[in-house]
mmCIF file with all atom_site columns, C-alpha atoms in Angstrom:
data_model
loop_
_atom_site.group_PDB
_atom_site.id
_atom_site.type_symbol
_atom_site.label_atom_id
_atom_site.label_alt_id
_atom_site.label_comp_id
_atom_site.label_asym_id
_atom_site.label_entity_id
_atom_site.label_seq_id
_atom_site.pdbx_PDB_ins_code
_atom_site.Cartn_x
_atom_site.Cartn_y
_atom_site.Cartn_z
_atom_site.occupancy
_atom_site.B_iso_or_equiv
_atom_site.pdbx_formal_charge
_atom_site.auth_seq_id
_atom_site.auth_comp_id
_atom_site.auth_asym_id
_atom_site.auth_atom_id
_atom_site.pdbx_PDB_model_num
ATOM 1   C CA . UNK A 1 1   ? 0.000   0.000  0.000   1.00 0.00 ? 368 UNK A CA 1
ATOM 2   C CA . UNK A 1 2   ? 1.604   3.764  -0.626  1.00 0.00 ? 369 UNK A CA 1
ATOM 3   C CA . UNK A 1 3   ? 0.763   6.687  1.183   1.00 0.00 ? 370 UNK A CA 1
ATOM 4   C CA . UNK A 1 4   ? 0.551   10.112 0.152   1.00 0.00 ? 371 UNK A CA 1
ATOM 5   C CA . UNK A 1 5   ? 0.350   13.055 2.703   1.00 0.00 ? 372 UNK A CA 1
ATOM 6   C CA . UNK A 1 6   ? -0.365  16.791 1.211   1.00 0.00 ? 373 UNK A CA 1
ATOM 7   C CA . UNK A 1 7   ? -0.105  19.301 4.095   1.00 0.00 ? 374 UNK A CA 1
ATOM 8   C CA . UNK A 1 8   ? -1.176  22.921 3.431   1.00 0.00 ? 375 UNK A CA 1
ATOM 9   C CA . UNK A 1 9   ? -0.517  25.544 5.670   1.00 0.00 ? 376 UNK A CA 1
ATOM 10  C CA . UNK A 1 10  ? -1.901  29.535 5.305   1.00 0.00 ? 377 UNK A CA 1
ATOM 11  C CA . UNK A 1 11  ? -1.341  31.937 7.748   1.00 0.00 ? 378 UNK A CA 1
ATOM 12  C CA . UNK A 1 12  ? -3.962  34.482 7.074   1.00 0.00 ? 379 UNK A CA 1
ATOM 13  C CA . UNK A 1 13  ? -7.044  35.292 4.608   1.00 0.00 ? 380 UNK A CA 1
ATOM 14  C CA . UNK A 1 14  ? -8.453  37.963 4.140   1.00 0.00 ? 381 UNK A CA 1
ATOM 15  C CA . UNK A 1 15  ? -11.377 39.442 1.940   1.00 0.00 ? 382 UNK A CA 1
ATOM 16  C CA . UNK A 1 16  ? -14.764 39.955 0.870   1.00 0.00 ? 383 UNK A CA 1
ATOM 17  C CA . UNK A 1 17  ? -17.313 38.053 -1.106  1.00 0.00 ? 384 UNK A CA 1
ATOM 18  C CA . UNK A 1 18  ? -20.160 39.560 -3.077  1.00 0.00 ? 385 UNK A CA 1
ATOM 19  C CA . UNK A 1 19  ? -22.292 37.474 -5.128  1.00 0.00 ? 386 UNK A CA 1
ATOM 20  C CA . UNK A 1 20  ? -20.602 39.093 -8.450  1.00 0.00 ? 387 UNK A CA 1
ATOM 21  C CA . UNK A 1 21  ? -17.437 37.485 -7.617  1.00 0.00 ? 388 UNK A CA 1
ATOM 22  C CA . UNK A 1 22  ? -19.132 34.621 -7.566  1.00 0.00 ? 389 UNK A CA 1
ATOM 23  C CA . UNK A 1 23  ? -20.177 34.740 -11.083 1.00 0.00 ? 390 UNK A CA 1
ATOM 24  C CA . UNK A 1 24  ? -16.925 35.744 -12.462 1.00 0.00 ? 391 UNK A CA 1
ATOM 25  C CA . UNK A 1 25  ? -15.409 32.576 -10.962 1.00 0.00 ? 392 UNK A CA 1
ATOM 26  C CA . UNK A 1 26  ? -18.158 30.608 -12.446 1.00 0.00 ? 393 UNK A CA 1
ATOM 27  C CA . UNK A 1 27  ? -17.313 32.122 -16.034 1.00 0.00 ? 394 UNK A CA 1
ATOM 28  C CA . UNK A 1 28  ? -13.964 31.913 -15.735 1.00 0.00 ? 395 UNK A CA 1
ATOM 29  C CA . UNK A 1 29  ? -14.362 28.194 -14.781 1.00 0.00 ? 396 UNK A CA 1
ATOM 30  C CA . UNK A 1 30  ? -16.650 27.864 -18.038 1.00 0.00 ? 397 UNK A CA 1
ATOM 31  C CA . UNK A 1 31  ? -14.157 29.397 -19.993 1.00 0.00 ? 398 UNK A CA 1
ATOM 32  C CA . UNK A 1 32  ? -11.226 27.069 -18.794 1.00 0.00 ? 399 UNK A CA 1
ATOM 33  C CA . UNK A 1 33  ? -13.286 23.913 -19.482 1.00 0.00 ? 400 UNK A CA 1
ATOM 34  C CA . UNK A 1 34  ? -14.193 25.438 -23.394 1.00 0.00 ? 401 UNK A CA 1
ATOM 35  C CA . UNK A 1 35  ? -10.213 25.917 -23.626 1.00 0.00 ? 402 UNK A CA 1
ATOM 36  C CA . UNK A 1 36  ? -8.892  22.814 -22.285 1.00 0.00 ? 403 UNK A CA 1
ATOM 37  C CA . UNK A 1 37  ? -9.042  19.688 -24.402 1.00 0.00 ? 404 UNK A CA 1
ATOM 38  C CA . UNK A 1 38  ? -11.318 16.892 -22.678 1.00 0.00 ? 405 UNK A CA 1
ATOM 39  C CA . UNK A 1 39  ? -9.635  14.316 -19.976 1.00 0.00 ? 406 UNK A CA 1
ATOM 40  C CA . UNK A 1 40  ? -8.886  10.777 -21.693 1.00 0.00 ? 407 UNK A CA 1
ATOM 41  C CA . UNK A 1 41  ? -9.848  8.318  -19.036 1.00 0.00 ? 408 UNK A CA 1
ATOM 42  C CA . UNK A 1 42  ? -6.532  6.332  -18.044 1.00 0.00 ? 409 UNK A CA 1
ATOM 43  C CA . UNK A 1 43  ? -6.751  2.886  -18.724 1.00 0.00 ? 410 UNK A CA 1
ATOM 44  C CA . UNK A 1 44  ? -5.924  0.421  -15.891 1.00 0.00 ? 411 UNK A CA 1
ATOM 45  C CA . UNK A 1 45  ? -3.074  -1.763 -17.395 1.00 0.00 ? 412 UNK A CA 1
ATOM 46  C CA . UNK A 1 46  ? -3.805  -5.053 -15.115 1.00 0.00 ? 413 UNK A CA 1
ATOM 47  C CA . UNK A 1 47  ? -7.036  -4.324 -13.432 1.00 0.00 ? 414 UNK A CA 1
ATOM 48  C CA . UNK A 1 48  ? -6.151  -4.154 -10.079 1.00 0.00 ? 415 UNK A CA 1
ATOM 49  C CA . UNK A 1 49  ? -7.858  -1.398 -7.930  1.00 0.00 ? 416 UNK A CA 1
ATOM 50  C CA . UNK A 1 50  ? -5.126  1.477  -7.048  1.00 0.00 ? 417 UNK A CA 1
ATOM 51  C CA . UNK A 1 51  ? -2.957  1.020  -3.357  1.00 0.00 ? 418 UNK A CA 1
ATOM 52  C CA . UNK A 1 52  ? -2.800  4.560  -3.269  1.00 0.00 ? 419 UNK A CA 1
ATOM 53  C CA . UNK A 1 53  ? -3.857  5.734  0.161   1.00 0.00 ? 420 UNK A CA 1
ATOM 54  C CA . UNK A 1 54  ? -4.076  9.890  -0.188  1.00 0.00 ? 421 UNK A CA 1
ATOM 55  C CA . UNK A 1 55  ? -4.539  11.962 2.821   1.00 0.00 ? 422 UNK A CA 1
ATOM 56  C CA . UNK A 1 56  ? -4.962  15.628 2.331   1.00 0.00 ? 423 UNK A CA 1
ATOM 57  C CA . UNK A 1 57  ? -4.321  18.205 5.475   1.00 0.00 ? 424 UNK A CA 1
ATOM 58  C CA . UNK A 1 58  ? -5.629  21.948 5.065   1.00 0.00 ? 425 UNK A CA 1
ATOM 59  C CA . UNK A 1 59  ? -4.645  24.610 7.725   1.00 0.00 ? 426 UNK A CA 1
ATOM 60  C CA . UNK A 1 60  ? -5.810  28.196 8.138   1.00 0.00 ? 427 UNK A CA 1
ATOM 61  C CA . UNK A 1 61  ? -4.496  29.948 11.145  1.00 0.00 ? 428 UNK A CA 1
ATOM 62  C CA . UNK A 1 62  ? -6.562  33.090 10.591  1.00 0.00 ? 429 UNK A CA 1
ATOM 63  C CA . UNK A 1 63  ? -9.872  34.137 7.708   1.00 0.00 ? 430 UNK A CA 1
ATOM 64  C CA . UNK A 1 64  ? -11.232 37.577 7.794   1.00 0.00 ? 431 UNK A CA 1
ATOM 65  C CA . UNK A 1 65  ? -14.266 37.658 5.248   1.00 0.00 ? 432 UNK A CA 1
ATOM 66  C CA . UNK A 1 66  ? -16.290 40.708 4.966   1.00 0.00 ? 433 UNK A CA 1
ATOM 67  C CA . UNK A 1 67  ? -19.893 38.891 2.871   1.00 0.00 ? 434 UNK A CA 1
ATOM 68  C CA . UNK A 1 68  ? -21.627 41.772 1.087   1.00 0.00 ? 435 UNK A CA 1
ATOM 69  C CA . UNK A 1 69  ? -24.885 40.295 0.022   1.00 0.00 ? 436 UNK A CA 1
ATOM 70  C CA . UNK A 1 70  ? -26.975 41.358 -2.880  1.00 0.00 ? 437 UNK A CA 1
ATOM 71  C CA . UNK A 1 71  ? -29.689 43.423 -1.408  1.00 0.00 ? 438 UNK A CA 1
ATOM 72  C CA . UNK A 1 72  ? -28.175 45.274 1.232   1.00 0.00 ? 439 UNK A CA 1
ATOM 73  C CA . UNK A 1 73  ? -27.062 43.313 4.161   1.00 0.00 ? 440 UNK A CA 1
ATOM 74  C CA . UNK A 1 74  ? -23.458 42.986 5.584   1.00 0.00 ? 441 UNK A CA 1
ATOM 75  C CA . UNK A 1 75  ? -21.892 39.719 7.894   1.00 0.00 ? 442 UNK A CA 1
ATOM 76  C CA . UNK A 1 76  ? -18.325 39.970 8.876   1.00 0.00 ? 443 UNK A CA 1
ATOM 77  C CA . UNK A 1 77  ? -17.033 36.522 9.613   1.00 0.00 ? 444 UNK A CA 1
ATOM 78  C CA . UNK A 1 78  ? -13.513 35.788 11.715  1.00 0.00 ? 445 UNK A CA 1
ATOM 79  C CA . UNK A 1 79  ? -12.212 32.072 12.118  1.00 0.00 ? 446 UNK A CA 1
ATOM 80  C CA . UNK A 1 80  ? -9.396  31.138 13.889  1.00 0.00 ? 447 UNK A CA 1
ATOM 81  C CA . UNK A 1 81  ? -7.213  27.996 13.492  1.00 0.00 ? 448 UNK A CA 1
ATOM 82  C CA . UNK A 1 82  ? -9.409  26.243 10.798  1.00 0.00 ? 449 UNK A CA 1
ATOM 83  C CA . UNK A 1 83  ? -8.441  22.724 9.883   1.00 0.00 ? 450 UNK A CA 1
ATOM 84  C CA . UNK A 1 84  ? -9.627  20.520 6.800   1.00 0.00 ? 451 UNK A CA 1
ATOM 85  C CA . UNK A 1 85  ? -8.810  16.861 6.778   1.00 0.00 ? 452 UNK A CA 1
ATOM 86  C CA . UNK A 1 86  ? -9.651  14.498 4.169   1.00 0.00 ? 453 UNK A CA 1
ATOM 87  C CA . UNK A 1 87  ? -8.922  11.082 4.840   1.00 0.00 ? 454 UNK A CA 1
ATOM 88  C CA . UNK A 1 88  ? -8.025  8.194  2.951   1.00 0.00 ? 455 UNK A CA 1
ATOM 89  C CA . UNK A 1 89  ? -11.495 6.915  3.360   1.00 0.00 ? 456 UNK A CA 1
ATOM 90  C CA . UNK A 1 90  ? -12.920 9.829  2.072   1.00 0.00 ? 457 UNK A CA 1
ATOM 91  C CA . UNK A 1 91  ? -13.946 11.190 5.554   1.00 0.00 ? 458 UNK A CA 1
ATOM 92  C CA . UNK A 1 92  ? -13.786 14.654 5.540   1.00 0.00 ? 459 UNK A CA 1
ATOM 93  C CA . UNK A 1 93  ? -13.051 16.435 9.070   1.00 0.00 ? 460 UNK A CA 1
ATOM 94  C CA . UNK A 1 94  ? -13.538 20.193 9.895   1.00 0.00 ? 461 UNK A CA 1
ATOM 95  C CA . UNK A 1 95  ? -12.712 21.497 13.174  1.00 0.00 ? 462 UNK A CA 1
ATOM 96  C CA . UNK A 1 96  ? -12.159 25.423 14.169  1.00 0.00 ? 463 UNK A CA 1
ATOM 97  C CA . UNK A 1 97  ? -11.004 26.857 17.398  1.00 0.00 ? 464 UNK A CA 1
ATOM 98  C CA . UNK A 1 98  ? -13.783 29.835 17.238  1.00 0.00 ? 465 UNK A CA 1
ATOM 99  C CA . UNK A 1 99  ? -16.090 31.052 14.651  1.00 0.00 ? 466 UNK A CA 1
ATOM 100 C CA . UNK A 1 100 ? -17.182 34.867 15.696  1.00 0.00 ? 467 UNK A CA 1
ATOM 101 C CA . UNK A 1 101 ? -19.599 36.367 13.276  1.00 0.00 ? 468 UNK A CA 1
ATOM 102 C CA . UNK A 1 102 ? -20.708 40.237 13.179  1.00 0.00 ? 469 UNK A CA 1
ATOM 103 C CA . UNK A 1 103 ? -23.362 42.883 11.455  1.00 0.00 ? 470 UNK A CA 1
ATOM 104 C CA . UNK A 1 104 ? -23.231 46.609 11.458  1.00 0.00 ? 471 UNK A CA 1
ATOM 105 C CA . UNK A 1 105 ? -24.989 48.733 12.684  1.00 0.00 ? 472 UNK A CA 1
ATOM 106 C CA . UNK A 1 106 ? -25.899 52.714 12.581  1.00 0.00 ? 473 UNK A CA 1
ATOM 107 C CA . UNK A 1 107 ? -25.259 54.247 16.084  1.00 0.00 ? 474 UNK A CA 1
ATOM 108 C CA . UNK A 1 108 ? -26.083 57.632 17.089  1.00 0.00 ? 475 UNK A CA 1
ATOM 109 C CA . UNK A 1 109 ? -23.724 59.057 19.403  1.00 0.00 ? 476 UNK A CA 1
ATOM 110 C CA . UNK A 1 110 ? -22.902 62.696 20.261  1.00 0.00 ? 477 UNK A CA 1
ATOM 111 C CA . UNK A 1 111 ? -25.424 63.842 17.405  1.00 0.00 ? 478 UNK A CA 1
ATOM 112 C CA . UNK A 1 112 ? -23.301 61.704 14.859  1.00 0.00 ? 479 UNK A CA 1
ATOM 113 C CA . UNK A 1 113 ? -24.204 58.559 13.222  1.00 0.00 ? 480 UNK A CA 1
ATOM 114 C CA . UNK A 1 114 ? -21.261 55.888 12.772  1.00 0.00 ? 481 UNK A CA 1
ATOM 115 C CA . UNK A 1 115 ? -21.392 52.034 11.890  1.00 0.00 ? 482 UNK A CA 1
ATOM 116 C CA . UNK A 1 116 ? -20.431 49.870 14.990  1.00 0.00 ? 483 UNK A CA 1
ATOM 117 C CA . UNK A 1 117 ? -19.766 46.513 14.575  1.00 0.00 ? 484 UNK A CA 1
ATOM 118 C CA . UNK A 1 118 ? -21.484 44.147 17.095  1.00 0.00 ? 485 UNK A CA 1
ATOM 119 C CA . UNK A 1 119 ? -21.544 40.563 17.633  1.00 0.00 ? 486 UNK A CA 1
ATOM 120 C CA . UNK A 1 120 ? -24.015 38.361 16.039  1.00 0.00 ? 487 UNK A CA 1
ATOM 121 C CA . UNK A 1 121 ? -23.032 34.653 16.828  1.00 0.00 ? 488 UNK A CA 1
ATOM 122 C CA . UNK A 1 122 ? -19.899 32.625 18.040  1.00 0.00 ? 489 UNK A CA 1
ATOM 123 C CA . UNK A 1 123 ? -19.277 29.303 17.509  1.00 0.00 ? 490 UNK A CA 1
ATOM 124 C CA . UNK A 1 124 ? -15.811 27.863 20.223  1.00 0.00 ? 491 UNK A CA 1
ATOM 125 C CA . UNK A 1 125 ? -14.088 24.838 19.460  1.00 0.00 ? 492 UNK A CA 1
ATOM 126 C CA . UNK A 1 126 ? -16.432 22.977 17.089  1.00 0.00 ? 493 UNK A CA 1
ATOM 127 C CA . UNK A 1 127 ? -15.949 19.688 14.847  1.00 0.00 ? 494 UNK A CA 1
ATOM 128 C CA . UNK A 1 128 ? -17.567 18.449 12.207  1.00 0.00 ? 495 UNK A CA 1
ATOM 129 C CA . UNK A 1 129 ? -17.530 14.870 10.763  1.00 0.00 ? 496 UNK A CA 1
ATOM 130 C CA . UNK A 1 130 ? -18.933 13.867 6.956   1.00 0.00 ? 497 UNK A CA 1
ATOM 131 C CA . UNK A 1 131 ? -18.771 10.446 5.434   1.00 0.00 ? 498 UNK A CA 1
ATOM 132 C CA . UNK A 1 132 ? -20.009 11.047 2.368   1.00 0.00 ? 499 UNK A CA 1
ATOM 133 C CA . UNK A 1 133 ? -20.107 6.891  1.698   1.00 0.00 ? 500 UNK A CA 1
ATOM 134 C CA . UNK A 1 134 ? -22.741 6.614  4.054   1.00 0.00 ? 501 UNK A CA 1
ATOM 135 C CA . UNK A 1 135 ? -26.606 6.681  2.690   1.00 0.00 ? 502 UNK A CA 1
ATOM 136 C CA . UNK A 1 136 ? -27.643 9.237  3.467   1.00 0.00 ? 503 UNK A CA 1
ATOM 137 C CA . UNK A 1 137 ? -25.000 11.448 4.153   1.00 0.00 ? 504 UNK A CA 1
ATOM 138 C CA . UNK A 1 138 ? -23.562 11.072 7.933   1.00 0.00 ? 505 UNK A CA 1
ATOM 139 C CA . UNK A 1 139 ? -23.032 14.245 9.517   1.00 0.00 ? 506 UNK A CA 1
ATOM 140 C CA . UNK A 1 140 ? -22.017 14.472 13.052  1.00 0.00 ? 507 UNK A CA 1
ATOM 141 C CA . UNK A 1 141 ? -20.935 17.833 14.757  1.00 0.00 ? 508 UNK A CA 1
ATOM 142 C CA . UNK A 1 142 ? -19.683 18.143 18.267  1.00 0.00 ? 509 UNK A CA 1
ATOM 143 C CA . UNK A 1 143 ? -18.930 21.538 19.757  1.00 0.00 ? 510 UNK A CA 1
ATOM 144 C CA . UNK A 1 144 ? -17.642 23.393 23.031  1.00 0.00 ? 511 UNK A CA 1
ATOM 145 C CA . UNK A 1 145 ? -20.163 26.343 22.932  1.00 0.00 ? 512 UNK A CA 1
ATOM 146 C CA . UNK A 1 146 ? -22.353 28.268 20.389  1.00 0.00 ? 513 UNK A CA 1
ATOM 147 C CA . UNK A 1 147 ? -23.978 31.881 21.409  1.00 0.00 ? 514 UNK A CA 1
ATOM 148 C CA . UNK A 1 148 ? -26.488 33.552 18.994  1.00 0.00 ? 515 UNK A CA 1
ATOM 149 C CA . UNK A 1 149 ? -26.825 37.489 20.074  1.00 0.00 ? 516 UNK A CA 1
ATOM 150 C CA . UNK A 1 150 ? -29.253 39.259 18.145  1.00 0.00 ? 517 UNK A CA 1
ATOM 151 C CA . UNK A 1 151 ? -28.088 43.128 18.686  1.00 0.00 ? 518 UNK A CA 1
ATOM 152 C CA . UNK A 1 152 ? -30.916 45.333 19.577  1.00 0.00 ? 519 UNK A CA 1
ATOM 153 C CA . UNK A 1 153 ? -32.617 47.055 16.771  1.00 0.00 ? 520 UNK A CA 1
ATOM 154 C CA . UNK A 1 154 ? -31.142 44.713 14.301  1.00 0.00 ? 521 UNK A CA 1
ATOM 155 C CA . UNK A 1 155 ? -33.593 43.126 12.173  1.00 0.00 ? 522 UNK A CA 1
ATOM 156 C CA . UNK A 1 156 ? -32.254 39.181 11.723  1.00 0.00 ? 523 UNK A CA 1
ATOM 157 C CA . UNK A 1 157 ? -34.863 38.181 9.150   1.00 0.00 ? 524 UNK A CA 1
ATOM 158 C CA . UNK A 1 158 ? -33.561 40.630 6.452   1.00 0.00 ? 525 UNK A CA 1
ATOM 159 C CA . UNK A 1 159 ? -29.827 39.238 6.948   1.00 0.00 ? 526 UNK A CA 1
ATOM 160 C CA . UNK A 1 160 ? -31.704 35.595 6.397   1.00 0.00 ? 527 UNK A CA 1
ATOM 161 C CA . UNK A 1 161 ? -33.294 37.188 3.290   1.00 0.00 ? 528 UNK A CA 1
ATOM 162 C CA . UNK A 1 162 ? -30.109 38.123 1.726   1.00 0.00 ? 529 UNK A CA 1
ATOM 163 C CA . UNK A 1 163 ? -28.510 35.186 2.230   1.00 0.00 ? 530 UNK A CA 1
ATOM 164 C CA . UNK A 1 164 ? -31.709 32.928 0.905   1.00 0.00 ? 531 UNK A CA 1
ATOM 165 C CA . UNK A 1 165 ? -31.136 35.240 -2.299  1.00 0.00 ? 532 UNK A CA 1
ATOM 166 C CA . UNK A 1 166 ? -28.032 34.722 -2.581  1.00 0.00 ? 533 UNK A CA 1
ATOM 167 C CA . UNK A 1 167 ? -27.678 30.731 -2.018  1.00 0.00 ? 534 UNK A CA 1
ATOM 168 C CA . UNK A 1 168 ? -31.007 30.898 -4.758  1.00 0.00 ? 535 UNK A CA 1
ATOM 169 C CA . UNK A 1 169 ? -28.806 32.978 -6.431  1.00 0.00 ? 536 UNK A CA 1
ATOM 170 C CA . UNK A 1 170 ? -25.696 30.575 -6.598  1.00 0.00 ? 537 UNK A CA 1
ATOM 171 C CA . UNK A 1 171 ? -27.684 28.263 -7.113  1.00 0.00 ? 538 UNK A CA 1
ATOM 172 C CA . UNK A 1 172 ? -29.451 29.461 -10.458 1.00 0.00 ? 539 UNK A CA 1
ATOM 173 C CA . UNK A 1 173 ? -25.515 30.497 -12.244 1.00 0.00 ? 540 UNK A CA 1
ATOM 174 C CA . UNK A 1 174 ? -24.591 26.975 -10.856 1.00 0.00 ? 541 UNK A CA 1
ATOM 175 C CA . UNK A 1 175 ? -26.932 25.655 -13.720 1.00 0.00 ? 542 UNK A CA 1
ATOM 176 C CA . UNK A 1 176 ? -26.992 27.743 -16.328 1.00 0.00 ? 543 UNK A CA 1
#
């Protein structure tokens, strides 16, 4: 049997998302398949399954991801110390030390209004466990402690509108 280990390591991401940049990628992924000739299936020479046992290791230490949704909603989202595993039985693992997700708000203090960023939800020390061989799916998540804080005056149902559109959104380009 051979082994094959692939260990990435990133220090830091940072960026934002809008559902544009979305559709670029999927045209530019549409373009690369209409330019690239089409993959030959490789014949197997005796008929024997492959030995190959592939494990694939992805670390983030830090993501900073400002989402700008279509309509008009804002989510900052910070993750620390993400990991990825993919094992050589197609179990994928996904564990994160703390998941801390903020909106903005409009705050009027001394007769000025400025955005202030407040705390929305924080997920500590969570992992999450897919088989995808099982039928259905397994999923099994296990976590230290989640906190939802709805900030006052925020309306949560219009951030869960803009992200509906968008996933609808994704969702539509996906297929056309």
């Amino acid at each position: 049997k051979d082994d094959c280990a692939v260990n990435i390591n990133v220090s830091r991401v940072r960026g934002s998302i809008h559902l544009a940049h979305a559709y670029n990628l999927l045209l530019a992924a549409e373009a690369l398949k209409s330019i690239l000739p089409p993959r030959k299936p490789k014949p197997n020479i005796n008929g024997a399954p492959s030995t190959l046992a592939s494990i694939v290791k992805c670390m983030f230490d830090k993501i900073q991801i400002l989402w700008k949704f279509p309509l008009r909603m804002k989510l900052y989202m910070r993750v620390a110390d993400l990991s990825v595993n993919r094992h050589y039985s197609g179990k994928l693992t996904v564990r994160w030390d703390s998941i801390l997700l903020s909106v903005p708000l409009d705050v009027q203090r001394d007769g000025e209004t400025r955005v202030v960023w407040e705390e929305l939800a924080r997920l500590l020390k969570f992992a999450i466990d897919i088989n995808p061989d099982a039928r259905p799916v397994a999923i099994a998540a296990e976590g230290q402690s989640a906190r939802l804080r709805i900030p006052f005056d925020y309306v949560l149902a219009d951030l869960i509108l803009d992200i509906n559109v968008t996933l609808k959104s994704m969702k539509h380009l996906v297929r056309m």
